[in-house]
Amino acid sequence: MVERAESESRKLLGRLRDTMAEKAAGQERLDKITHLTADSIGTEVCSIYLFRDDDTLELCATEGLKPEAVHQTRMKMGEGLVGRVARTGKIINEADAPSTRGFRYMPETGEELFSSFLGVPIQRLGEKLGVLVVQSKEAREFSADEVYALEVVAMVLAEMTELGAFVGEGAALRARHTEPVLLRGVTGQEGAAEGHVWLHEPRVVVTNLVGDDPETERARLIEAVENLRISVDQLLAGAVMDTEQVQVLEAYRMFANSKGWLRRMQENIDRGLSAEAAVEKEQSDVRARMSQATDVYLRERLQDLDDLSNRLLRILTGQGTRTGADLPDDPILVARNIGPADLLEYGRKLRGVVLEEGAVGSHAAIVARALAIPLVIGTKRIQNEALNGDHIMVDGDQGVVHLRPDDTVVTAFRDKMAMQAKAQERYASIRDKPAITLCGTEIRLDMNAGLMADLPSLESSGASGVGLFRTELQFLVRNQMPKRTELAAIYARVMDAAHGRRVVFRTLDIGSDKVLPYMTPQDEPNPALGWRAIRVGLDKPGVLRMQLQALLRAANGRPLTVMFPFIAQYEEYDKARAEMGKALARERILGHNLPATLEIGAMLETPSLAFASKRFFEEVEFLSIGGNDLKQFFFAADRENELVRRRYDTLNVSYLTFLENIIDRCALTNTPLSFCGEDAGRPVEALCLAAIGLRSLSMRPASVGPVKHLLRRCNLVDVRAAIHDARDRGEANVRPVVMDYLRNLS
Ligand code: PEP
Ligand code: MG
């Protein structure tokens, strides 16, 4: 019985292949497929519904329903049984369809004559393309073999749709990957970019779906799986990993050796698929399960299986990540996700980056920011929609991506880019001028940095120095802990590049969103409030000591400035400073050249430190407000959480008043104070910070020009008065009055 089913399914596939090989228009092909399928499964009806837009299905071909309904009958996602298959991605197999909940008569098709209904989704690697249906008058439930046969036809339809085999007139039969698409994501790094798509991992295209000889296909599959196993073993043998990573790879190896996985693929071959198609069918099933799975552990394991299928497909088709295609001159990288090391390898060649996943605080985002490359993250569907070489425009400010844009979009977008270029020219013209306001106050503008790739910006941005060097980035972009000599060499190069300008090195700030790939992750309920930054440094001082020593050696007789992150109370500063004292003493004993001067400061990132004892303000040599963290703790709003991270305005009166208190406390003890969170780089926010008394701001290099341009046009006395008046009137937010002031500027 099983054998008969297998040979039936093979026969159907063979006939499908012959049909596809014939020279015919898209519509004709679809008609033939419905005819063949109805004939082979033994039903009166076979219909193909394809999406004409995101939400509407259209009857595109039918055997058995009224021909005049083709391209006329449409339904919304979720509507009727067909719409339900489309929405859920699940098969519906009903003997008595008309009495099933949700059934909807479509009188124009004449379907009221039919009782049984079998509908399967047409989907390719999780992307929904349509629904394939068979119906018969006889009230019967379809057998597992019949369901399988229809699934295979649906898969062939999906692959052929991808390859453009059904292109014809009308929205549902339009060529794929040719229409303009607007996709929305989230801003990872501001800026606009135009270019051509470069897929980090190009899709594998399977063209030979049908296997002629199951024996040959089985042998190909087994050989490929064998190669896959060897490569996973090599990965395990070669990598330097902690136990956690080994465990993950072990799970990976277990799947690669799983008999069930191999058996399911072999069964697909027995039913007539080629080895590649057999893998892809299994992968589609995994993706369907993945979309249903709510359990995190299960999803991760399914993700492993999905990954393994990808590797297997690449082995079978010979399509590696390197396809031989040349990187375009203006590449915009499109990927599901990308690691910081890979992104750094592309470096400044990239015009923009669009990620399907990713997070604002991810390492990739940090690198994109350092390289000042516009980045949009969380852009669903981009991987399915984009083809290598497609024209693409990335609006990092709005988090919007225009793929294959039409002329109107191109013109509007280029206008916007031209305006930005004009602004850049304006900023360049004041690059060497100081940031002096109309009332004669000079504000020091520094830049934030963390990678060697940042350093050229020191010249080009016009920044006075580096107000925050995030040393953790050097740790994050590596696969293993850097050595002291390596770090000393990097820090020395940073100081060389600064040519005597002040560089504030912040010691390792890890934990929370910044997890080192080679350190065992802590399972913490609230990582942002957890074991991070100086807390790690003091509890496990080995790395902190190594880093301090590297900094002292890098300075080698030059001035050195070091700042400790996330100090929440005096004792932490005191202990960290003592570590520096010990490191200095050791260096002296070893006879090394000591820094000419040494400044030791702290970051004020928790409200608690604003209320520390006077002694702390007297002893600390300088303070820098880490506004990103300080604001998240002040408002109790997670900076990584899209739902709340924009909820509270920096220009909220309570927050500005709190900042003013810090400024006042520093003034009392003459403690130098600066601000180095993202707000320092937002011109309006920077203006307000200056107006309430901050005289030193550190920001991304790209922000120095815009902030300086605005400061030079403003009178801080007036802005301060406007802010205080608004507060005295009981306003909750000063943004409206500041915007009024700016509108009235000449
Ligand atoms: C901050 O918190 O404002 C800051 C500058 O540090 P980071 O963004 O690296 O946490
Ligand atoms: Mg911080």
GROMACS .gro file of C-alpha atoms and ligand atoms in nm, residues 366 369 448 468 470 472-473 506 509 513-514 532 563 565-566 603-605 624-633 639 675-679 698, ligand 1:
model
   45
  366ILE     CA    1   2.712   4.919   1.809
  369ARG     CA    2   2.701   5.317   1.483
  448ASN     CA    3   3.237   5.883   2.171
  468LEU     CA    4   3.409   5.831   2.610
  470ARG     CA    5   3.398   5.230   2.530
  472GLU     CA    6   3.423   4.680   2.586
  473LEU     CA    7   3.382   4.696   2.209
  506ARG     CA    8   3.614   5.379   3.027
  509ASP     CA    9   3.138   4.784   3.083
  513ASP     CA   10   2.292   4.400   2.704
  514LYS     CA   11   2.666   4.356   2.647
  532ARG     CA   12   2.742   4.442   3.524
  563MET     CA   13   3.679   5.639   3.403
  565PRO     CA   14   3.140   5.278   3.464
  566PHE     CA   15   2.821   5.238   3.662
  603MET     CA   16   3.030   5.768   3.531
  604LEU     CA   17   2.715   5.889   3.695
  605GLU     CA   18   2.457   5.644   3.565
  624SER     CA   19   3.052   6.202   3.325
  625ILE     CA   20   2.677   6.157   3.315
  626GLY     CA   21   2.583   5.838   3.127
  627GLY     CA   22   2.245   5.966   3.024
  628ASN     CA   23   2.139   5.642   2.854
  629ASP     CA   24   2.149   5.449   3.176
  630LEU     CA   25   2.067   5.737   3.406
  631LYS     CA   26   1.747   5.812   3.215
  632GLN     CA   27   1.637   5.450   3.212
  633PHE     CA   28   1.673   5.430   3.590
  639ARG     CA   29   1.634   5.152   2.720
  675PHE     CA   30   2.753   6.433   2.963
  676CYS     CA   31   2.816   6.139   2.730
  677GLY     CA   32   2.481   5.967   2.666
  678GLU     CA   33   2.303   5.969   2.329
  679ASP     CA   34   2.111   6.284   2.425
  698SER     CA   35   3.046   6.387   2.427
  747PEP     C1   36   2.528   5.575   2.905
  747PEP     O1   37   2.474   5.490   2.978
  747PEP     O2   38   2.478   5.685   2.880
  747PEP     C2   39   2.659   5.546   2.842
  747PEP     C3   40   2.724   5.640   2.776
  747PEP     O3   41   2.704   5.420   2.851
  747PEP     P1   42   2.651   5.301   2.758
  747PEP     O4   43   2.556   5.360   2.657
  747PEP     O5   44   2.769   5.239   2.697
  747PEP     O6   45   2.580   5.214   2.858
   0.00000   0.00000   0.00000
